[in-house]
Structure formats: C-alpha cells, structure tokens
Amino acid sequence: MRMTRRTALSAIGASVASPALSRARLAYDLAPVSVATGIWMVEGSRDYFSMENGGAIVNIVLLETETGLVVIDTGPSLRYGESLRQVALQTTGRGISGVILTHHHPDHFFGNLAFSDVEIRALAETGKYARSHGDGYSDAMYRILGDWMRGTEVIPPNKVLAGGDFSIGGRALRALPLGGHTEADLAIVDVETGLVIAGDLAFLDRAATTPDADLPRWRQSLDALEALQPSAIVPGHGPLDRTGESLRQTRAYLDWLEATLRAGAETGLDMVEIMSTPLPDRFASLGAQPQEFQRSVSHLFPDIETEILPLLNR
C-alpha cells in the first residue's frame, strides 16, 4: 500500500497514543439530547483536542424535517461523521436530507465525507476557506489525533447558502451571515421554536478560540444574536443555553482577553510573559484553559503590539 503523507501522520499519531487507547477500539459515544420540538443536540467535550476525546469537542445539531434530518456541522473526522449518521438514524428512524456548516474550522466540517451523498450547504466564504485551508488543517488534525482521523478527507460544501429565510423539508429556517470568530460565521434560527444555532460565535463554560478572530466584528455579531431574544441557544461549544449566558460570557471573555493583551503591550511585556499571566477565576475555570488563552496570545498579541508600540514611541 502506498504510504501517503496523511497515512504516515496517522501512523505516527497512533504510535504515541497511550497503551490503553492503542488497545481500545476507537469509537465515539454520541448521545443526542432533545432540546426543542424536532431538534436534538450532541454536546462535545469542553477540553482541547486530544487522543482521549478523538477531537469530538464541537456541538452538533439535528433538525427533523418532512424529508429527513438536517445535520448542522459534521464533526472532526470521517469516523465521527459515520458515527453521527448512525446515531441520527437510531434517534429518529429518518434518513439525512442535508447538512449545513456554520464555518470552516476542521472540528466542524471534517465529518463531511460521511454525508457526501447529500447537499452540504454553507456560506460562499466558508466554502472558499474550506478549500484553501483544508489541507493544512488536515495535516494538523492527523498529527494531533492520529488514527482517529483514518480515512478523513477534506470535503468542502457543495451548495451555497445565502442569508435570509429558507426551508428544508417543510421546516422554516433563517440564515444569518455574520462573522468575527472567522471571516464567515453562519447562525441558524429555527423559526418555529425560536432556537438559535450560533456556531462558534457563542461559547459556554469553554474558552473561546481565536485563530481567525476579528474582535470588533465578533462583538457586533453577539449584538445581533442578543437582539433576536432567542428561546434557547446552541453554542458551538458547551451546554445548551436557555438564558443568553453564552453570549454574555463570550463577550466578557473577549473583552477581558483584549484588555489583558493591550495592557501587556503597553507595559512592555512579551508574549511569553503574557502567557504566564494568572487567569481570573471566572475564566481559569473554563474548559480548555490555559491552552486557549495561550493560543489566543499567539493569535492576537502581535497585531495589538504593532498597533500600540508606535503610540509609546511618540
């Protein structure tokens, strides 16, 4: 068999897995929970990617329609997508009528190969970034997750979804093209129930990720979601939110993060020094900390430092 780059990365990842994981059958334990009429949520781990969780850190939503289930986001791997498709069938006895992607990060769309026989809808920009960044994401995911990723290929969306009202299988939905977490973030409103599927614009009890963040635009998107007064919110990561706390907590974390980085730049700290900053209890207790804070320093601090240092030299 020809050894490709990704199969080599998978073999390396498997070789460094713990003995218990090497002996165990790699399988996702997915458990959809009803959160509204005809809507189920599969909650992901609040930790960072690891061999223990197989990269299953994202929330998935299943919407029941007259023609089958609509899957919103497909997870981090082919193995996950296959498991998701099986558990969706077991939950409702219905087939899959389509997929909608909230954005182009790999934990949200790398299960697409398991759904390549249906329409996979996304914003046009999401498709563009899935195609341009997909191979790089794939190499990184194979390095981190090894054999969990076996057989996974980058499958971009195959149908453009614009903003506004639309329907799938008689279920009325509203697409909200937003941004800030990435260049193109899609939120979906279920018209009948008022539930909002926010993607990674909202995090709850899990630190927000910022590799492509535009913080001012992200705050504008949070404003737009708050104005909807949703009956409930499915955040991209974390538990179901029926009070709007995911929007408030995400905003508070981003505000604190930016203020901390700006203060560090103004006092002449470097990235290593800022990464060692003790986190306030309310943010230190979030899932995936301090890893996500440290990653955010590397993502955001260079631009903030560049912006502030000329001011200090005047």
mmCIF file of C-alpha atoms in Angstrom:
data_model
loop_
_atom_site.group_PDB
_atom_site.id
_atom_site.type_symbol
_atom_site.label_atom_id
_atom_site.label_comp_id
_atom_site.label_asym_id
_atom_site.label_seq_id
_atom_site.Cartn_x
_atom_site.Cartn_y
_atom_site.Cartn_z
ATOM 1 C CA MET A 1 0.000 0.000 0.000
ATOM 2 C CA ARG A 2 1.295 3.456 -0.905
ATOM 3 C CA MET A 3 2.263 5.459 2.202
ATOM 4 C CA THR A 4 0.784 8.932 1.780
ATOM 5 C CA ARG A 5 1.646 11.901 3.958
ATOM 6 C CA ARG A 6 -1.597 11.593 5.887
ATOM 7 C CA THR A 7 -1.341 7.855 6.459
ATOM 8 C CA ALA A 8 2.177 8.451 7.755
ATOM 9 C CA LEU A 9 0.904 11.134 10.115
ATOM 10 C CA SER A 10 -1.860 8.799 11.251
ATOM 11 C CA ALA A 11 0.678 6.065 11.989
ATOM 12 C CA ILE A 12 2.844 8.475 13.962
ATOM 13 C CA GLY A 13 -0.160 9.631 15.982
ATOM 14 C CA ALA A 14 -1.198 6.070 16.715
ATOM 15 C CA SER A 15 2.311 5.151 17.818
ATOM 16 C CA VAL A 16 2.340 7.843 20.504
ATOM 17 C CA ALA A 17 -1.132 7.059 21.823
ATOM 18 C CA SER A 18 -1.452 5.701 25.337
ATOM 19 C CA PRO A 19 -1.348 1.886 25.639
ATOM 20 C CA ALA A 20 -4.959 1.866 26.814
ATOM 21 C CA LEU A 21 -6.085 3.790 23.744
ATOM 22 C CA SER A 22 -3.966 1.622 21.456
ATOM 23 C CA ARG A 23 -5.687 -1.479 22.798
ATOM 24 C CA ALA A 24 -9.149 0.055 22.824
ATOM 25 C CA ARG A 25 -11.408 0.290 19.805
ATOM 26 C CA LEU A 26 -11.574 3.943 18.778
ATOM 27 C CA ALA A 27 -15.252 4.851 18.887
ATOM 28 C CA TYR A 28 -17.281 7.964 19.582
ATOM 29 C CA ASP A 29 -20.019 7.755 22.202
ATOM 30 C CA LEU A 30 -22.573 10.170 20.743
ATOM 31 C CA ALA A 31 -25.792 10.805 22.625
ATOM 32 C CA PRO A 32 -28.292 13.210 21.006
ATOM 33 C CA VAL A 33 -30.482 15.016 23.543
ATOM 34 C CA SER A 34 -33.832 16.606 22.654
ATOM 35 C CA VAL A 35 -33.635 20.386 23.191
ATOM 36 C CA ALA A 36 -36.773 21.577 21.354
ATOM 37 C CA THR A 37 -39.524 20.175 19.156
ATOM 38 C CA GLY A 38 -37.804 18.145 16.452
ATOM 39 C CA ILE A 39 -34.315 19.331 17.481
ATOM 40 C CA TRP A 40 -31.533 17.298 19.073
ATOM 41 C CA MET A 41 -28.087 18.369 20.252
ATOM 42 C CA VAL A 42 -24.939 16.254 20.532
ATOM 43 C CA GLU A 43 -22.695 18.022 23.039
ATOM 44 C CA GLY A 44 -18.941 17.911 22.542
ATOM 45 C CA SER A 45 -16.167 17.721 25.101
ATOM 46 C CA ARG A 46 -15.161 21.080 26.610
ATOM 47 C CA ASP A 47 -11.485 20.092 26.534
ATOM 48 C CA TYR A 48 -8.899 20.744 23.845
ATOM 49 C CA PHE A 49 -8.287 18.201 21.045
ATOM 50 C CA SER A 50 -6.788 15.013 22.476
ATOM 51 C CA MET A 51 -6.405 11.315 21.793
ATOM 52 C CA GLU A 52 -8.812 10.755 24.678
ATOM 53 C CA ASN A 53 -11.712 12.694 23.113
ATOM 54 C CA GLY A 54 -10.870 11.993 19.470
ATOM 55 C CA GLY A 55 -11.392 15.643 18.631
ATOM 56 C CA ALA A 56 -15.116 15.445 19.454
ATOM 57 C CA ILE A 57 -15.243 18.902 21.003
ATOM 58 C CA VAL A 58 -17.951 20.574 18.917
ATOM 59 C CA ASN A 59 -21.721 20.667 19.387
ATOM 60 C CA ILE A 60 -23.801 19.098 16.610
ATOM 61 C CA VAL A 61 -27.491 19.781 15.946
ATOM 62 C CA LEU A 62 -30.042 17.526 14.255
ATOM 63 C CA LEU A 63 -33.198 19.103 12.834
ATOM 64 C CA GLU A 64 -36.175 16.915 11.907
ATOM 65 C CA THR A 65 -37.916 17.756 8.623
ATOM 66 C CA GLU A 66 -40.517 16.053 6.452
ATOM 67 C CA THR A 67 -37.779 14.705 4.200
ATOM 68 C CA GLY A 68 -35.320 13.601 6.883
ATOM 69 C CA LEU A 69 -32.787 15.083 9.273
ATOM 70 C CA VAL A 70 -30.699 18.173 8.636
ATOM 71 C CA VAL A 71 -27.292 17.912 10.302
ATOM 72 C CA ILE A 72 -25.668 21.163 11.385
ATOM 73 C CA ASP A 73 -21.889 20.633 11.399
ATOM 74 C CA THR A 74 -20.373 17.178 10.965
ATOM 75 C CA GLY A 75 -17.514 16.934 13.460
ATOM 76 C CA PRO A 76 -13.746 16.390 13.246
ATOM 77 C CA SER A 77 -13.301 13.170 11.239
ATOM 78 C CA LEU A 78 -14.806 10.615 8.913
ATOM 79 C CA ARG A 79 -15.109 8.227 11.855
ATOM 80 C CA TYR A 80 -17.123 10.870 13.734
ATOM 81 C CA GLY A 81 -19.331 11.598 10.721
ATOM 82 C CA GLU A 82 -20.112 7.904 10.287
ATOM 83 C CA SER A 83 -20.985 7.577 13.968
ATOM 84 C CA LEU A 84 -23.130 10.691 13.786
ATOM 85 C CA ARG A 85 -25.039 9.376 10.792
ATOM 86 C CA GLN A 86 -25.697 6.090 12.548
ATOM 87 C CA VAL A 87 -26.880 7.647 15.800
ATOM 88 C CA ALA A 88 -29.086 10.100 13.892
ATOM 89 C CA LEU A 89 -30.842 7.181 12.217
ATOM 90 C CA GLN A 90 -31.229 5.407 15.550
ATOM 91 C CA THR A 91 -32.666 8.550 17.169
ATOM 92 C CA THR A 92 -35.462 9.227 14.685
ATOM 93 C CA GLY A 93 -35.547 6.405 12.165
ATOM 94 C CA ARG A 94 -35.186 9.089 9.481
ATOM 95 C CA GLY A 95 -32.514 9.475 6.848
ATOM 96 C CA ILE A 96 -30.361 12.534 6.213
ATOM 97 C CA SER A 97 -31.797 15.218 3.930
ATOM 98 C CA GLY A 98 -28.891 17.669 4.118
ATOM 99 C CA VAL A 99 -26.049 19.293 6.006
ATOM 100 C CA ILE A 100 -25.446 22.918 6.990
ATOM 101 C CA LEU A 101 -21.999 24.132 8.072
ATOM 102 C CA THR A 102 -21.574 27.069 10.452
ATOM 103 C CA HIS A 103 -17.952 27.836 9.437
ATOM 104 C CA HIS A 104 -14.751 26.345 8.056
ATOM 105 C CA HIS A 105 -12.821 25.185 11.149
ATOM 106 C CA PRO A 106 -11.933 21.471 10.947
ATOM 107 C CA ASP A 107 -13.762 20.295 14.069
ATOM 108 C CA HIS A 108 -16.983 21.453 12.377
ATOM 109 C CA PHE A 109 -16.701 20.016 8.857
ATOM 110 C CA PHE A 110 -14.200 17.154 8.676
ATOM 111 C CA GLY A 111 -17.008 14.601 9.019
ATOM 112 C CA ASN A 112 -18.384 15.711 5.640
ATOM 113 C CA LEU A 113 -17.224 12.614 3.761
ATOM 114 C CA ALA A 114 -19.880 10.589 5.603
ATOM 115 C CA PHE A 115 -22.530 12.928 4.132
ATOM 116 C CA SER A 116 -21.165 13.411 0.625
ATOM 117 C CA ASP A 117 -24.361 11.946 -0.885
ATOM 118 C CA VAL A 118 -26.477 14.936 0.241
ATOM 119 C CA GLU A 119 -26.334 18.699 -0.207
ATOM 120 C CA ILE A 120 -23.832 20.335 2.134
ATOM 121 C CA ARG A 121 -24.802 23.997 2.456
ATOM 122 C CA ALA A 122 -22.593 26.825 3.709
ATOM 123 C CA LEU A 123 -21.844 30.473 3.116
ATOM 124 C CA ALA A 124 -19.795 31.101 -0.043
ATOM 125 C CA GLU A 125 -16.845 32.336 2.040
ATOM 126 C CA THR A 126 -16.945 29.182 4.148
ATOM 127 C CA GLY A 127 -16.537 27.082 1.028
ATOM 128 C CA LYS A 128 -13.655 29.250 -0.138
ATOM 129 C CA TYR A 129 -11.768 28.918 3.152
ATOM 130 C CA ALA A 130 -12.531 25.209 3.465
ATOM 131 C CA ARG A 131 -10.851 24.692 0.105
ATOM 132 C CA SER A 132 -7.869 26.982 0.712
ATOM 133 C CA HIS A 133 -7.138 25.937 4.330
ATOM 134 C CA GLY A 134 -8.376 22.349 4.287
ATOM 135 C CA ASP A 135 -5.110 20.547 3.578
ATOM 136 C CA GLY A 136 -3.239 22.472 6.257
ATOM 137 C CA TYR A 137 -5.971 21.748 8.775
ATOM 138 C CA SER A 138 -5.911 18.098 7.782
ATOM 139 C CA ASP A 139 -2.178 17.737 8.375
ATOM 140 C CA ALA A 140 -2.554 19.330 11.812
ATOM 141 C CA MET A 141 -5.508 17.132 12.772
ATOM 142 C CA TYR A 142 -3.706 13.958 11.698
ATOM 143 C CA ARG A 143 -0.706 14.942 13.817
ATOM 144 C CA ILE A 144 -2.862 15.586 16.888
ATOM 145 C CA LEU A 145 -5.396 12.755 16.588
ATOM 146 C CA GLY A 146 -3.583 10.038 14.701
ATOM 147 C CA ASP A 147 -5.726 7.007 13.957
ATOM 148 C CA TRP A 148 -8.964 8.798 14.883
ATOM 149 C CA MET A 149 -8.542 10.568 11.542
ATOM 150 C CA ARG A 150 -8.064 7.471 9.406
ATOM 151 C CA GLY A 151 -9.788 7.871 6.028
ATOM 152 C CA THR A 152 -10.728 11.513 6.619
ATOM 153 C CA GLU A 153 -10.605 13.715 3.529
ATOM 154 C CA VAL A 154 -11.341 17.406 3.053
ATOM 155 C CA ILE A 155 -14.812 17.660 1.523
ATOM 156 C CA PRO A 156 -15.872 21.301 1.037
ATOM 157 C CA PRO A 157 -19.550 22.281 0.952
ATOM 158 C CA ASN A 158 -21.278 21.745 -2.384
ATOM 159 C CA LYS A 159 -24.120 24.284 -2.189
ATOM 160 C CA VAL A 160 -24.013 27.989 -1.342
ATOM 161 C CA LEU A 161 -26.426 29.183 1.321
ATOM 162 C CA ALA A 162 -27.231 32.888 1.302
ATOM 163 C CA GLY A 163 -28.743 34.850 4.151
ATOM 164 C CA GLY A 164 -32.469 35.074 4.809
ATOM 165 C CA ASP A 165 -35.424 32.750 5.183
ATOM 166 C CA PHE A 166 -35.372 29.305 3.590
ATOM 167 C CA SER A 167 -36.960 25.917 4.109
ATOM 168 C CA ILE A 168 -35.765 22.314 4.086
ATOM 169 C CA GLY A 169 -38.355 19.557 4.093
ATOM 170 C CA GLY A 170 -41.041 21.969 5.229
ATOM 171 C CA ARG A 171 -39.014 23.258 8.211
ATOM 172 C CA ALA A 172 -38.732 27.050 8.195
ATOM 173 C CA LEU A 173 -35.242 28.340 8.959
ATOM 174 C CA ARG A 174 -33.447 31.671 8.832
ATOM 175 C CA ALA A 175 -29.793 32.039 7.870
ATOM 176 C CA LEU A 176 -27.826 34.870 9.497
ATOM 177 C CA PRO A 177 -24.473 35.537 7.766
ATOM 178 C CA LEU A 178 -22.250 37.005 10.491
ATOM 179 C CA GLY A 179 -18.560 36.953 11.358
ATOM 180 C CA GLY A 180 -15.896 37.654 13.909
ATOM 181 C CA HIS A 181 -14.954 34.192 15.057
ATOM 182 C CA THR A 182 -13.960 33.598 11.433
ATOM 183 C CA GLU A 183 -14.343 35.592 8.244
ATOM 184 C CA ALA A 184 -17.760 33.950 7.727
ATOM 185 C CA ASP A 185 -19.876 32.615 10.599
ATOM 186 C CA LEU A 186 -23.380 31.326 9.961
ATOM 187 C CA ALA A 187 -26.048 31.315 12.658
ATOM 188 C CA ILE A 188 -29.297 29.453 12.045
ATOM 189 C CA VAL A 189 -32.673 30.362 13.562
ATOM 190 C CA ASP A 190 -35.346 27.676 13.809
ATOM 191 C CA VAL A 191 -38.433 29.801 13.122
ATOM 192 C CA GLU A 192 -40.980 27.561 14.867
ATOM 193 C CA THR A 193 -39.144 27.220 18.183
ATOM 194 C CA GLY A 194 -37.033 30.393 18.231
ATOM 195 C CA LEU A 195 -33.921 28.354 18.977
ATOM 196 C CA VAL A 196 -30.649 29.749 17.595
ATOM 197 C CA ILE A 197 -27.760 27.568 16.483
ATOM 198 C CA ALA A 198 -24.895 30.015 16.977
ATOM 199 C CA GLY A 199 -21.850 28.028 15.892
ATOM 200 C CA ASP A 200 -18.637 29.334 17.389
ATOM 201 C CA LEU A 201 -19.931 32.849 17.817
ATOM 202 C CA ALA A 202 -21.037 31.599 21.237
ATOM 203 C CA PHE A 203 -19.146 29.523 23.810
ATOM 204 C CA LEU A 204 -20.389 28.484 27.241
ATOM 205 C CA ASP A 205 -18.158 27.198 30.034
ATOM 206 C CA ARG A 206 -15.426 26.672 27.457
ATOM 207 C CA ALA A 207 -12.793 29.208 26.402
ATOM 208 C CA ALA A 208 -13.364 30.834 23.021
ATOM 209 C CA THR A 209 -10.943 30.081 20.196
ATOM 210 C CA THR A 210 -9.433 32.938 18.203
ATOM 211 C CA PRO A 211 -7.174 31.820 15.310
ATOM 212 C CA ASP A 212 -9.186 33.884 12.810
ATOM 213 C CA ALA A 213 -10.838 36.336 15.195
ATOM 214 C CA ASP A 214 -11.901 39.882 14.398
ATOM 215 C CA LEU A 215 -12.921 41.051 17.876
ATOM 216 C CA PRO A 216 -14.937 44.182 16.932
ATOM 217 C CA ARG A 217 -16.900 42.228 14.327
ATOM 218 C CA TRP A 218 -17.424 39.364 16.786
ATOM 219 C CA ARG A 219 -18.979 41.806 19.267
ATOM 220 C CA GLN A 220 -21.307 43.096 16.537
ATOM 221 C CA SER A 221 -22.411 39.514 15.860
ATOM 222 C CA LEU A 222 -23.098 38.984 19.562
ATOM 223 C CA ASP A 223 -25.241 42.133 19.478
ATOM 224 C CA ALA A 224 -27.195 40.721 16.542
ATOM 225 C CA LEU A 225 -27.795 37.400 18.299
ATOM 226 C CA GLU A 226 -28.849 39.092 21.534
ATOM 227 C CA ALA A 227 -31.357 41.230 19.610
ATOM 228 C CA LEU A 228 -33.139 38.056 18.468
ATOM 229 C CA GLN A 229 -34.105 37.236 22.069
ATOM 230 C CA PRO A 230 -33.847 33.518 21.282
ATOM 231 C CA SER A 231 -35.771 30.901 23.229
ATOM 232 C CA ALA A 232 -32.518 28.942 23.550
ATOM 233 C CA ILE A 233 -29.022 28.954 22.082
ATOM 234 C CA VAL A 234 -26.903 26.041 20.986
ATOM 235 C CA PRO A 235 -23.343 27.378 21.316
ATOM 236 C CA GLY A 236 -20.538 25.947 19.247
ATOM 237 C CA HIS A 237 -19.013 24.519 22.424
ATOM 238 C CA GLY A 238 -20.578 23.995 25.836
ATOM 239 C CA PRO A 239 -24.030 23.165 27.183
ATOM 240 C CA LEU A 240 -27.414 24.285 25.870
ATOM 241 C CA ASP A 241 -28.125 27.865 26.898
ATOM 242 C CA ARG A 242 -31.676 28.969 27.759
ATOM 243 C CA THR A 243 -30.773 32.308 29.367
ATOM 244 C CA GLY A 244 -28.372 34.024 26.940
ATOM 245 C CA GLU A 245 -25.414 33.391 29.236
ATOM 246 C CA SER A 246 -23.320 32.029 26.341
ATOM 247 C CA LEU A 247 -23.477 35.433 24.630
ATOM 248 C CA ARG A 248 -22.706 37.353 27.819
ATOM 249 C CA GLN A 249 -19.872 35.030 28.832
ATOM 250 C CA THR A 250 -18.311 35.057 25.364
ATOM 251 C CA ARG A 251 -18.414 38.853 25.268
ATOM 252 C CA ALA A 252 -16.932 39.155 28.772
ATOM 253 C CA TYR A 253 -14.106 36.766 27.901
ATOM 254 C CA LEU A 254 -13.250 38.562 24.655
ATOM 255 C CA ASP A 255 -13.319 41.933 26.426
ATOM 256 C CA TRP A 256 -11.024 40.673 29.174
ATOM 257 C CA LEU A 257 -8.726 38.975 26.665
ATOM 258 C CA GLU A 258 -8.288 42.116 24.581
ATOM 259 C CA ALA A 259 -7.813 44.333 27.644
ATOM 260 C CA THR A 260 -5.179 41.948 29.030
ATOM 261 C CA LEU A 261 -3.217 41.889 25.784
ATOM 262 C CA ARG A 262 -3.381 45.653 25.403
ATOM 263 C CA ALA A 263 -2.210 46.186 28.974
ATOM 264 C CA GLY A 264 0.659 43.780 28.368
ATOM 265 C CA ALA A 265 1.738 45.623 25.236
ATOM 266 C CA GLU A 266 1.525 48.993 26.987
ATOM 267 C CA THR A 267 3.760 47.798 29.832
ATOM 268 C CA GLY A 268 6.303 46.196 27.505
ATOM 269 C CA LEU A 269 5.592 42.527 28.223
ATOM 270 C CA ASP A 270 6.434 39.927 25.600
ATOM 271 C CA MET A 271 4.251 37.005 24.575
ATOM 272 C CA VAL A 272 5.897 34.524 26.933
ATOM 273 C CA GLU A 273 5.361 36.856 29.870
ATOM 274 C CA ILE A 274 1.711 37.402 28.965
ATOM 275 C CA MET A 275 1.114 33.668 28.561
ATOM 276 C CA SER A 276 2.199 33.198 32.181
ATOM 277 C CA THR A 277 -0.337 35.773 33.421
ATOM 278 C CA PRO A 278 -2.621 34.208 36.078
ATOM 279 C CA LEU A 279 -6.182 33.961 34.779
ATOM 280 C CA PRO A 280 -9.126 35.313 36.809
ATOM 281 C CA ASP A 281 -11.090 32.505 38.438
ATOM 282 C CA ARG A 282 -14.149 33.055 36.222
ATOM 283 C CA PHE A 283 -12.046 32.453 33.100
ATOM 284 C CA ALA A 284 -9.493 29.992 34.501
ATOM 285 C CA SER A 285 -12.385 27.616 35.207
ATOM 286 C CA LEU A 286 -13.483 27.477 31.570
ATOM 287 C CA GLY A 287 -12.798 24.320 29.595
ATOM 288 C CA ALA A 288 -9.560 24.119 27.567
ATOM 289 C CA GLN A 289 -7.724 26.618 29.751
ATOM 290 C CA PRO A 290 -4.961 27.718 29.875
ATOM 291 C CA GLN A 291 -4.285 26.276 26.404
ATOM 292 C CA GLU A 292 -6.799 28.516 24.640
ATOM 293 C CA PHE A 293 -5.603 31.653 26.413
ATOM 294 C CA GLN A 294 -2.035 30.862 25.410
ATOM 295 C CA ARG A 295 -3.091 30.212 21.819
ATOM 296 C CA SER A 296 -5.006 33.492 21.771
ATOM 297 C CA VAL A 297 -1.912 35.354 22.898
ATOM 298 C CA SER A 298 -0.052 33.992 19.874
ATOM 299 C CA HIS A 299 -3.010 34.774 17.579
ATOM 300 C CA LEU A 300 -3.826 38.302 18.698
ATOM 301 C CA PHE A 301 -0.872 39.864 20.511
ATOM 302 C CA PRO A 302 1.400 40.597 17.507
ATOM 303 C CA ASP A 303 -1.178 42.895 15.882
ATOM 304 C CA ILE A 304 -2.060 44.565 19.181
ATOM 305 C CA GLU A 305 1.610 45.122 19.958
ATOM 306 C CA THR A 306 2.206 46.587 16.493
ATOM 307 C CA GLU A 307 -0.745 48.935 16.991
ATOM 308 C CA ILE A 308 0.327 50.111 20.463
ATOM 309 C CA LEU A 309 4.119 50.343 20.202
ATOM 310 C CA PRO A 310 4.131 53.334 17.805
ATOM 311 C CA LEU A 311 1.966 55.173 20.329
ATOM 312 C CA LEU A 312 4.525 54.518 23.056
ATOM 313 C CA ASN A 313 7.318 55.898 20.883
ATOM 314 C CA ARG A 314 5.658 59.239 20.148
#
